[in-house]
């Protein structure tokens, strides 16, 4: 499947629907634009196929694919420029660089915003929206569709696409054993990685010499029963109010709750309560 070609075809059909100037055709334009965005997402995913959990992503929805793309490579949604030049001194940047082109890639934030906005136009307005006169705003939809079509055109005519240069680090997840791959940006010393399959997360640290160190985000939590104190290990991503467990030692129930503590501003005059302490 040539997803880039599919995307171009969908964009072409969307443009035709927009140019007909018939408001009834706007929903077809919206549908084609959404399909163009989905094709582009899958096209982008193919460039990262070695970084993806194999087999699994083939059934994933575009938004999930894009979320995973961003998890592998935080720069995946940034435009990139590719240039080359001849090194006069080995290892030193060339003085004369030739720019091959700038890549405008599908940005996840843009995708989510546009994708969801168009989605709402593909449903009949709710009874409440119709009653309050808030049906579909065709002018707004036309503007949105035109904006997206222009953006997609830029992405699709970009001379450079799907560049995945960089260093990738791989480990098997300590929790579930599934492989986690992550690009190590040249500028950052540490980068965070999350497992696709479970709640595990890690900090990857560049320790030099082409070596990286993976630090698990595991926290030890002691049982709330002061006489027990049995410690369990919780992944940082599991931490949430309401999460509960039965202590294997004292059989009591522990629940994570959030508290709020308030302190008056330091500069304020001492209150009666404070001066009495
Ligand atoms: Zn895992
Ligand atoms: Zn206990």
Short mmCIF file of N, CA and C in Angstrom, two decimals, residues 31-214:
data_model
loop_
_atom_site.label_atom_id
_atom_site.label_comp_id
_atom_site.label_asym_id
_atom_site.label_seq_id
_atom_site.Cartn_x
_atom_site.Cartn_y
_atom_site.Cartn_z
N UNK A 31 -14.49 14.16 5.10
CA UNK A 31 -14.21 12.72 5.17
C UNK A 31 -12.92 12.38 4.41
N UNK A 32 -12.76 12.94 3.21
CA UNK A 32 -11.56 12.68 2.42
C UNK A 32 -10.32 13.24 3.12
N UNK A 33 -10.46 14.40 3.75
CA UNK A 33 -9.31 14.98 4.46
C UNK A 33 -8.90 14.11 5.63
N UNK A 34 -9.88 13.57 6.33
CA UNK A 34 -9.56 12.67 7.44
C UNK A 34 -8.83 11.43 6.92
N UNK A 35 -9.26 10.93 5.78
CA UNK A 35 -8.59 9.75 5.21
C UNK A 35 -7.18 10.10 4.74
N UNK A 36 -7.02 11.30 4.22
CA UNK A 36 -5.68 11.75 3.81
C UNK A 36 -4.76 11.80 5.02
N UNK A 37 -5.29 12.26 6.16
CA UNK A 37 -4.49 12.34 7.39
C UNK A 37 -4.15 10.95 7.93
N UNK A 38 -5.10 10.05 7.79
CA UNK A 38 -4.86 8.67 8.25
C UNK A 38 -3.78 8.01 7.40
N UNK A 39 -3.85 8.21 6.08
CA UNK A 39 -2.85 7.62 5.19
C UNK A 39 -1.46 8.17 5.51
N UNK A 40 -1.39 9.47 5.75
CA UNK A 40 -0.10 10.08 6.07
C UNK A 40 0.48 9.53 7.37
N UNK A 41 -0.38 9.27 8.33
CA UNK A 41 0.07 8.72 9.60
C UNK A 41 0.66 7.32 9.39
N UNK A 42 -0.01 6.50 8.60
CA UNK A 42 0.49 5.16 8.34
C UNK A 42 1.79 5.20 7.52
N UNK A 43 1.85 6.17 6.61
CA UNK A 43 3.07 6.33 5.82
C UNK A 43 4.25 6.65 6.74
N UNK A 44 3.99 7.53 7.69
CA UNK A 44 5.02 7.92 8.65
C UNK A 44 5.43 6.70 9.50
N UNK A 45 4.44 5.90 9.86
CA UNK A 45 4.72 4.73 10.70
C UNK A 45 5.63 3.73 9.97
N UNK A 46 5.47 3.63 8.65
CA UNK A 46 6.29 2.69 7.89
C UNK A 46 7.78 3.04 7.99
N UNK A 47 8.06 4.33 8.07
CA UNK A 47 9.45 4.77 8.20
C UNK A 47 10.05 4.31 9.53
N UNK A 48 9.19 4.04 10.49
CA UNK A 48 9.65 3.64 11.83
C UNK A 48 9.38 2.16 12.08
N UNK A 49 9.21 1.38 11.01
CA UNK A 49 8.72 0.02 11.23
C UNK A 49 9.63 -0.82 12.12
N UNK A 50 10.93 -0.51 12.09
CA UNK A 50 11.84 -1.26 12.97
C UNK A 50 11.70 -0.85 14.43
N UNK A 51 11.13 0.31 14.65
CA UNK A 51 10.98 0.80 16.01
C UNK A 51 9.63 0.42 16.62
N UNK A 52 8.73 -0.04 15.77
CA UNK A 52 7.39 -0.37 16.26
C UNK A 52 7.33 -1.79 16.79
N UNK A 53 6.44 -2.03 17.76
CA UNK A 53 6.19 -3.41 18.15
C UNK A 53 5.62 -4.11 16.91
N UNK A 54 6.28 -5.12 16.40
CA UNK A 54 5.82 -5.72 15.14
C UNK A 54 4.41 -6.29 15.27
N UNK A 55 3.74 -6.46 14.18
CA UNK A 55 2.39 -7.02 14.09
C UNK A 55 1.31 -6.13 14.68
N UNK A 56 1.63 -5.52 15.82
CA UNK A 56 0.56 -4.87 16.56
C UNK A 56 0.02 -3.63 15.88
N UNK A 57 0.94 -2.79 15.37
CA UNK A 57 0.49 -1.48 14.93
C UNK A 57 -0.37 -1.54 13.68
N UNK A 58 -0.30 -2.68 12.98
CA UNK A 58 -1.07 -2.81 11.75
C UNK A 58 -2.57 -2.70 11.98
N UNK A 59 -3.01 -2.96 13.20
CA UNK A 59 -4.44 -2.87 13.48
C UNK A 59 -4.78 -1.61 14.26
N UNK A 60 -3.78 -0.79 14.57
CA UNK A 60 -4.04 0.38 15.39
C UNK A 60 -4.70 1.51 14.61
N UNK A 61 -5.49 2.30 15.33
CA UNK A 61 -6.11 3.49 14.78
C UNK A 61 -5.03 4.56 14.58
N UNK A 62 -5.25 5.49 13.62
CA UNK A 62 -4.24 6.50 13.34
C UNK A 62 -3.77 7.27 14.57
N UNK A 63 -4.70 7.58 15.46
CA UNK A 63 -4.30 8.41 16.61
C UNK A 63 -3.36 7.64 17.54
N UNK A 64 -3.61 6.36 17.66
CA UNK A 64 -2.74 5.51 18.48
C UNK A 64 -1.35 5.40 17.83
N UNK A 65 -1.34 5.23 16.51
CA UNK A 65 -0.07 5.14 15.78
C UNK A 65 0.74 6.42 16.00
N UNK A 66 0.07 7.56 15.88
CA UNK A 66 0.78 8.83 16.04
C UNK A 66 1.31 8.99 17.47
N UNK A 67 0.52 8.57 18.45
CA UNK A 67 0.97 8.65 19.85
C UNK A 67 2.22 7.80 20.06
N UNK A 68 2.23 6.63 19.43
CA UNK A 68 3.39 5.74 19.56
C UNK A 68 4.59 6.33 18.82
N UNK A 69 4.34 6.93 17.65
CA UNK A 69 5.41 7.59 16.90
C UNK A 69 6.10 8.64 17.77
N UNK A 70 5.29 9.42 18.45
CA UNK A 70 5.83 10.48 19.29
C UNK A 70 6.58 9.91 20.48
N UNK A 71 6.12 8.75 20.97
CA UNK A 71 6.79 8.12 22.10
C UNK A 71 8.18 7.62 21.68
N UNK A 72 8.29 7.06 20.49
CA UNK A 72 9.59 6.58 20.00
C UNK A 72 10.53 7.76 19.78
N UNK A 73 9.99 8.79 19.17
CA UNK A 73 10.83 9.87 18.68
C UNK A 73 10.10 11.19 18.87
N UNK A 74 10.51 11.92 19.91
CA UNK A 74 9.82 13.17 20.23
C UNK A 74 9.97 14.20 19.11
N UNK A 75 10.95 14.01 18.23
CA UNK A 75 11.11 14.98 17.15
C UNK A 75 10.30 14.58 15.92
N UNK A 76 9.55 13.50 16.03
CA UNK A 76 8.82 12.98 14.87
C UNK A 76 7.79 13.98 14.33
N UNK A 77 7.33 14.86 15.18
CA UNK A 77 6.30 15.79 14.72
C UNK A 77 6.87 17.16 14.41
N UNK A 78 8.19 17.25 14.37
CA UNK A 78 8.81 18.54 14.07
C UNK A 78 9.25 18.57 12.61
N UNK A 79 9.13 19.74 12.00
CA UNK A 79 9.63 19.89 10.64
C UNK A 79 11.15 19.74 10.66
N UNK A 80 11.71 19.16 9.64
CA UNK A 80 13.16 19.03 9.64
C UNK A 80 13.74 19.43 8.30
N UNK A 81 14.95 19.94 8.36
CA UNK A 81 15.65 20.37 7.16
C UNK A 81 16.84 19.45 6.95
N UNK A 82 17.03 19.00 5.73
CA UNK A 82 18.14 18.10 5.44
C UNK A 82 19.11 18.81 4.49
N UNK A 83 20.38 18.90 4.90
CA UNK A 83 21.39 19.51 4.04
C UNK A 83 22.60 18.60 4.01
N UNK A 84 23.44 18.79 3.02
CA UNK A 84 24.67 18.01 2.98
C UNK A 84 25.81 18.90 2.48
N UNK A 85 27.03 18.48 2.74
CA UNK A 85 28.19 19.22 2.28
C UNK A 85 29.41 18.33 2.36
N UNK A 86 30.49 18.76 1.75
CA UNK A 86 31.72 17.97 1.76
C UNK A 86 32.61 18.45 2.90
N UNK A 87 33.04 17.53 3.74
CA UNK A 87 33.90 17.88 4.87
C UNK A 87 35.32 18.10 4.37
N UNK A 88 35.83 19.32 4.58
CA UNK A 88 37.23 19.57 4.21
C UNK A 88 38.14 18.95 5.27
N UNK A 89 37.72 19.12 6.54
CA UNK A 89 38.42 18.47 7.64
C UNK A 89 37.50 17.38 8.16
N UNK A 90 37.98 16.16 8.25
CA UNK A 90 37.09 15.09 8.72
C UNK A 90 36.49 15.41 10.09
N UNK A 91 35.19 15.21 10.23
CA UNK A 91 34.52 15.46 11.51
C UNK A 91 34.04 16.89 11.69
N UNK A 92 34.55 17.79 10.83
CA UNK A 92 34.14 19.20 10.94
C UNK A 92 33.01 19.47 9.94
N UNK A 93 32.03 20.25 10.35
CA UNK A 93 30.96 20.56 9.40
C UNK A 93 31.49 21.24 8.15
N UNK A 94 30.93 20.89 7.03
CA UNK A 94 31.37 21.50 5.77
C UNK A 94 31.02 22.98 5.75
N UNK A 95 31.88 23.76 5.09
CA UNK A 95 31.61 25.20 5.03
C UNK A 95 30.51 25.48 4.01
N UNK A 96 30.43 24.64 2.98
CA UNK A 96 29.40 24.83 1.96
C UNK A 96 28.34 23.74 2.11
N UNK A 97 27.14 24.13 2.46
CA UNK A 97 26.08 23.15 2.63
C UNK A 97 25.03 23.34 1.54
N UNK A 98 24.57 22.23 1.00
CA UNK A 98 23.49 22.28 0.02
C UNK A 98 22.23 21.77 0.71
N UNK A 99 21.18 22.58 0.68
CA UNK A 99 19.95 22.16 1.33
C UNK A 99 19.13 21.30 0.37
N UNK A 100 18.77 20.13 0.83
CA UNK A 100 17.95 19.25 0.00
C UNK A 100 16.48 19.66 0.10
N UNK A 101 16.10 20.02 1.30
CA UNK A 101 14.71 20.46 1.43
C UNK A 101 14.25 20.47 2.87
N UNK A 102 13.09 21.02 3.08
CA UNK A 102 12.51 21.06 4.41
C UNK A 102 11.33 20.11 4.42
N UNK A 103 11.28 19.31 5.45
CA UNK A 103 10.20 18.36 5.56
C UNK A 103 9.12 18.92 6.48
N UNK A 104 7.93 19.04 5.97
CA UNK A 104 6.81 19.39 6.83
C UNK A 104 6.10 18.08 7.11
N UNK A 105 6.23 17.58 8.33
CA UNK A 105 5.63 16.29 8.65
C UNK A 105 4.30 16.49 9.37
N UNK A 106 3.54 15.45 9.36
CA UNK A 106 2.26 15.49 10.04
C UNK A 106 2.51 15.61 11.54
N UNK A 107 2.05 16.70 12.11
CA UNK A 107 2.26 16.98 13.52
C UNK A 107 1.11 16.40 14.32
N UNK A 108 1.44 15.70 15.41
CA UNK A 108 0.38 15.02 16.16
C UNK A 108 -0.64 15.99 16.72
N UNK A 109 -0.17 17.14 17.21
CA UNK A 109 -1.11 18.13 17.75
C UNK A 109 -2.04 18.62 16.65
N UNK A 110 -1.44 18.90 15.48
CA UNK A 110 -2.24 19.35 14.34
C UNK A 110 -3.22 18.26 13.94
N UNK A 111 -2.72 17.04 13.91
CA UNK A 111 -3.57 15.91 13.55
C UNK A 111 -4.77 15.80 14.48
N UNK A 112 -4.50 15.82 15.78
CA UNK A 112 -5.57 15.63 16.76
C UNK A 112 -6.60 16.74 16.64
N UNK A 113 -6.10 17.97 16.52
CA UNK A 113 -6.98 19.14 16.45
C UNK A 113 -7.87 19.05 15.20
N UNK A 114 -7.25 18.88 14.05
CA UNK A 114 -7.99 18.84 12.79
C UNK A 114 -8.88 17.60 12.70
N UNK A 115 -8.30 16.48 13.10
CA UNK A 115 -9.00 15.21 12.99
C UNK A 115 -10.29 15.22 13.80
N UNK A 116 -10.20 15.68 15.04
CA UNK A 116 -11.37 15.74 15.91
C UNK A 116 -12.36 16.79 15.44
N UNK A 117 -11.84 17.93 15.01
CA UNK A 117 -12.73 19.01 14.56
C UNK A 117 -13.56 18.53 13.38
N UNK A 118 -12.93 17.83 12.45
CA UNK A 118 -13.66 17.35 11.28
C UNK A 118 -14.64 16.25 11.67
N UNK A 119 -14.23 15.43 12.65
CA UNK A 119 -15.09 14.33 13.09
C UNK A 119 -16.45 14.82 13.55
N UNK A 120 -16.44 15.95 14.25
CA UNK A 120 -17.71 16.45 14.80
C UNK A 120 -18.66 16.90 13.69
N UNK A 121 -18.10 17.22 12.52
CA UNK A 121 -18.95 17.65 11.41
C UNK A 121 -19.55 16.47 10.65
N UNK A 122 -19.03 15.27 10.95
CA UNK A 122 -19.50 14.10 10.21
C UNK A 122 -20.69 13.44 10.89
N UNK A 123 -21.18 14.08 11.95
CA UNK A 123 -22.37 13.56 12.62
C UNK A 123 -23.51 14.56 12.47
N UNK A 124 -24.71 14.05 12.53
CA UNK A 124 -25.88 14.93 12.52
C UNK A 124 -25.84 15.74 13.83
N UNK A 125 -26.15 17.05 13.80
CA UNK A 125 -26.14 17.81 15.05
C UNK A 125 -27.08 17.18 16.07
N UNK A 126 -26.72 17.25 17.35
CA UNK A 126 -27.58 16.68 18.38
C UNK A 126 -28.87 17.49 18.46
N UNK A 127 -29.89 16.93 19.09
CA UNK A 127 -31.18 17.62 19.22
C UNK A 127 -30.99 18.94 19.95
N UNK A 128 -30.14 18.91 20.98
CA UNK A 128 -29.90 20.11 21.77
C UNK A 128 -29.25 21.21 20.92
N UNK A 129 -28.25 20.79 20.10
CA UNK A 129 -27.57 21.76 19.24
C UNK A 129 -28.55 22.36 18.23
N UNK A 130 -29.43 21.54 17.70
CA UNK A 130 -30.40 22.02 16.71
C UNK A 130 -31.38 22.99 17.36
N UNK A 131 -31.85 22.63 18.57
CA UNK A 131 -32.81 23.48 19.30
C UNK A 131 -32.22 24.85 19.58
N UNK A 132 -30.93 24.86 19.97
CA UNK A 132 -30.31 26.14 20.32
C UNK A 132 -29.75 26.83 19.08
N UNK A 133 -30.10 26.31 17.91
CA UNK A 133 -29.66 26.95 16.67
C UNK A 133 -28.19 26.75 16.37
N UNK A 134 -27.55 25.82 17.09
CA UNK A 134 -26.11 25.58 16.86
C UNK A 134 -25.90 24.36 15.97
N UNK A 135 -26.48 24.40 14.79
CA UNK A 135 -26.26 23.33 13.83
C UNK A 135 -24.86 23.46 13.25
N UNK A 136 -24.58 22.73 12.18
CA UNK A 136 -23.26 22.83 11.55
C UNK A 136 -23.07 24.21 10.93
N UNK A 137 -21.92 24.79 11.20
CA UNK A 137 -21.58 26.08 10.62
C UNK A 137 -20.77 25.81 9.36
N UNK A 138 -21.42 25.95 8.22
CA UNK A 138 -20.76 25.59 6.96
C UNK A 138 -19.57 26.49 6.65
N UNK A 139 -19.70 27.77 7.00
CA UNK A 139 -18.60 28.70 6.76
C UNK A 139 -17.36 28.26 7.52
N UNK A 140 -17.58 27.86 8.78
CA UNK A 140 -16.48 27.44 9.63
C UNK A 140 -15.85 26.14 9.11
N UNK A 141 -16.72 25.23 8.69
CA UNK A 141 -16.22 23.94 8.17
C UNK A 141 -15.41 24.16 6.89
N UNK A 142 -15.89 25.06 6.03
CA UNK A 142 -15.17 25.33 4.78
C UNK A 142 -13.79 25.91 5.08
N UNK A 143 -13.73 26.82 6.06
CA UNK A 143 -12.45 27.44 6.43
C UNK A 143 -11.48 26.38 6.98
N UNK A 144 -12.02 25.54 7.83
CA UNK A 144 -11.21 24.48 8.45
C UNK A 144 -10.69 23.51 7.39
N UNK A 145 -11.57 23.13 6.48
CA UNK A 145 -11.18 22.19 5.43
C UNK A 145 -10.11 22.79 4.53
N UNK A 146 -10.25 24.06 4.20
CA UNK A 146 -9.28 24.73 3.33
C UNK A 146 -7.92 24.79 4.02
N UNK A 147 -7.95 25.12 5.32
CA UNK A 147 -6.72 25.20 6.10
C UNK A 147 -6.00 23.84 6.12
N UNK A 148 -6.77 22.78 6.35
CA UNK A 148 -6.18 21.44 6.41
C UNK A 148 -5.64 21.02 5.04
N UNK A 149 -6.41 21.32 3.99
CA UNK A 149 -5.97 20.96 2.63
C UNK A 149 -4.64 21.63 2.31
N UNK A 150 -4.48 22.88 2.71
CA UNK A 150 -3.23 23.59 2.44
C UNK A 150 -2.08 22.96 3.21
N UNK A 151 -2.37 22.60 4.45
CA UNK A 151 -1.34 21.97 5.29
C UNK A 151 -0.92 20.63 4.70
N UNK A 152 -1.90 19.82 4.32
CA UNK A 152 -1.60 18.50 3.76
C UNK A 152 -0.83 18.62 2.44
N UNK A 153 -1.17 19.66 1.68
CA UNK A 153 -0.47 19.89 0.42
C UNK A 153 1.02 20.12 0.69
N UNK A 154 1.31 20.91 1.72
CA UNK A 154 2.70 21.19 2.09
C UNK A 154 3.42 19.91 2.50
N UNK A 155 2.73 19.09 3.29
CA UNK A 155 3.33 17.83 3.74
C UNK A 155 3.61 16.92 2.55
N UNK A 156 2.63 16.86 1.63
CA UNK A 156 2.73 15.90 0.53
C UNK A 156 3.67 16.34 -0.59
N UNK A 157 3.93 17.64 -0.70
CA UNK A 157 4.84 18.09 -1.76
C UNK A 157 6.24 18.30 -1.21
N UNK A 158 6.43 18.04 0.08
CA UNK A 158 7.75 18.19 0.69
C UNK A 158 8.76 17.26 0.00
N UNK A 159 9.92 17.82 -0.40
CA UNK A 159 10.89 17.01 -1.15
C UNK A 159 11.55 15.92 -0.31
N UNK A 160 11.59 16.14 0.99
CA UNK A 160 12.22 15.15 1.87
C UNK A 160 11.13 14.62 2.78
N UNK A 161 11.04 13.30 2.89
CA UNK A 161 10.07 12.83 3.86
C UNK A 161 10.52 11.58 4.57
N UNK A 162 9.98 11.43 5.75
CA UNK A 162 10.25 10.25 6.57
C UNK A 162 11.74 10.02 6.84
N UNK A 163 12.40 11.09 7.27
CA UNK A 163 13.79 10.99 7.68
C UNK A 163 13.82 10.47 9.11
N UNK A 164 14.54 9.41 9.36
CA UNK A 164 14.64 8.91 10.73
C UNK A 164 16.11 8.72 11.10
N UNK A 165 16.87 9.81 10.97
CA UNK A 165 18.28 9.74 11.36
C UNK A 165 18.36 9.80 12.87
N UNK A 166 19.35 9.17 13.43
CA UNK A 166 19.53 9.32 14.88
C UNK A 166 19.89 8.02 15.54
N UNK A 167 20.15 8.12 16.83
CA UNK A 167 20.52 6.96 17.62
C UNK A 167 19.30 6.41 18.33
N UNK A 168 19.10 5.12 18.23
CA UNK A 168 17.99 4.50 18.93
C UNK A 168 18.53 3.55 19.99
N UNK A 169 17.89 3.53 21.11
CA UNK A 169 18.26 2.60 22.18
C UNK A 169 17.12 1.61 22.35
N UNK A 170 17.45 0.38 22.64
CA UNK A 170 16.44 -0.67 22.81
C UNK A 170 16.68 -1.46 24.07
N UNK A 171 15.62 -1.75 24.81
CA UNK A 171 15.70 -2.74 25.90
C UNK A 171 14.40 -3.54 25.89
N UNK A 172 14.42 -4.67 26.57
CA UNK A 172 13.18 -5.38 26.81
C UNK A 172 12.61 -4.85 28.12
N UNK A 173 11.33 -4.53 28.11
CA UNK A 173 10.69 -3.95 29.28
C UNK A 173 10.87 -4.86 30.50
N UNK A 174 11.26 -4.27 31.62
CA UNK A 174 11.51 -5.04 32.83
C UNK A 174 10.22 -5.64 33.38
N UNK A 175 9.09 -5.04 33.02
CA UNK A 175 7.81 -5.49 33.55
C UNK A 175 7.18 -6.57 32.66
N UNK A 176 7.14 -6.33 31.36
CA UNK A 176 6.38 -7.24 30.49
C UNK A 176 7.25 -7.92 29.43
N UNK A 177 8.49 -7.49 29.28
CA UNK A 177 9.39 -8.16 28.35
C UNK A 177 9.29 -7.70 26.91
N UNK A 178 8.31 -6.83 26.61
CA UNK A 178 8.17 -6.33 25.24
C UNK A 178 9.29 -5.34 24.94
N UNK A 179 9.75 -5.29 23.68
CA UNK A 179 10.84 -4.35 23.39
C UNK A 179 10.38 -2.89 23.41
N UNK A 180 11.23 -2.04 23.97
CA UNK A 180 10.97 -0.60 23.95
C UNK A 180 12.12 0.04 23.19
N UNK A 181 11.80 0.84 22.19
CA UNK A 181 12.84 1.53 21.44
C UNK A 181 12.61 3.02 21.53
N UNK A 182 13.68 3.73 21.59
CA UNK A 182 13.53 5.18 21.74
C UNK A 182 14.69 5.88 21.09
N UNK A 183 14.40 6.95 20.40
CA UNK A 183 15.48 7.75 19.82
C UNK A 183 16.13 8.59 20.92
N UNK A 184 17.44 8.66 20.90
CA UNK A 184 18.16 9.48 21.86
C UNK A 184 18.53 10.79 21.14
N UNK A 185 17.89 11.89 21.51
CA UNK A 185 18.20 13.14 20.82
C UNK A 185 19.64 13.57 21.13
N UNK A 186 20.29 14.15 20.13
CA UNK A 186 21.69 14.54 20.29
C UNK A 186 21.84 15.63 21.36
N UNK A 187 20.80 16.41 21.56
CA UNK A 187 20.93 17.57 22.44
C UNK A 187 20.59 17.24 23.90
N UNK A 188 19.89 16.16 24.14
CA UNK A 188 19.43 15.88 25.50
C UNK A 188 20.28 14.80 26.15
N UNK A 189 20.60 14.98 27.42
CA UNK A 189 21.36 13.97 28.13
C UNK A 189 20.46 12.82 28.57
N UNK A 190 19.25 13.16 28.99
CA UNK A 190 18.31 12.12 29.39
C UNK A 190 17.02 12.27 28.61
N UNK A 191 16.33 11.16 28.45
CA UNK A 191 15.06 11.18 27.75
C UNK A 191 14.18 10.12 28.40
N UNK A 192 12.87 10.37 28.43
CA UNK A 192 11.98 9.41 29.08
C UNK A 192 11.33 8.50 28.04
N UNK A 193 11.13 7.25 28.42
CA UNK A 193 10.50 6.30 27.51
C UNK A 193 9.40 5.56 28.25
N UNK A 194 8.32 5.28 27.54
CA UNK A 194 7.21 4.53 28.13
C UNK A 194 6.99 3.25 27.34
N UNK A 195 6.63 2.21 28.05
CA UNK A 195 6.33 0.93 27.39
C UNK A 195 4.97 1.04 26.69
N UNK A 196 4.87 0.49 25.48
CA UNK A 196 3.59 0.50 24.76
C UNK A 196 2.58 -0.45 25.39
N UNK A 197 3.11 -1.51 26.01
CA UNK A 197 2.23 -2.61 26.41
C UNK A 197 1.84 -2.60 27.87
N UNK A 198 2.61 -1.92 28.71
CA UNK A 198 2.26 -1.93 30.13
C UNK A 198 2.53 -0.56 30.74
N UNK A 199 2.50 -0.50 32.07
CA UNK A 199 2.59 0.79 32.76
C UNK A 199 4.04 1.22 33.01
N UNK A 200 4.99 0.44 32.56
CA UNK A 200 6.38 0.74 32.87
C UNK A 200 6.87 1.99 32.16
N UNK A 201 7.76 2.73 32.81
CA UNK A 201 8.41 3.86 32.16
C UNK A 201 9.84 3.97 32.69
N UNK A 202 10.68 4.64 31.90
CA UNK A 202 12.11 4.66 32.19
C UNK A 202 12.71 6.02 31.85
N UNK A 203 13.81 6.34 32.50
CA UNK A 203 14.63 7.47 32.06
C UNK A 203 15.88 6.88 31.42
N UNK A 204 16.17 7.29 30.20
CA UNK A 204 17.37 6.81 29.50
C UNK A 204 18.42 7.89 29.60
N UNK A 205 19.59 7.50 30.07
CA UNK A 205 20.66 8.47 30.25
C UNK A 205 21.83 8.09 29.36
N UNK A 206 22.32 9.08 28.62
CA UNK A 206 23.51 8.87 27.80
C UNK A 206 24.72 8.90 28.73
N UNK A 207 25.42 7.76 28.84
CA UNK A 207 26.57 7.73 29.75
C UNK A 207 27.88 7.75 28.97
N UNK A 208 27.79 8.12 27.70
CA UNK A 208 29.00 8.28 26.88
C UNK A 208 29.48 6.97 26.29
N UNK A 209 30.35 7.08 25.31
CA UNK A 209 30.92 5.90 24.67
C UNK A 209 29.88 5.04 23.99
N UNK A 210 28.81 5.66 23.54
CA UNK A 210 27.76 4.92 22.85
C UNK A 210 26.92 4.07 23.79
N UNK A 211 27.06 4.29 25.11
CA UNK A 211 26.31 3.50 26.09
C UNK A 211 25.18 4.34 26.68
N UNK A 212 24.06 3.68 26.92
CA UNK A 212 22.96 4.36 27.61
C UNK A 212 22.55 3.53 28.82
N UNK A 213 22.04 4.22 29.82
CA UNK A 213 21.59 3.57 31.04
C UNK A 213 20.08 3.77 31.19
N UNK A 214 19.37 2.68 31.45
CA UNK A 214 17.91 2.76 31.61
C UNK A 214 17.58 2.70 33.09
#
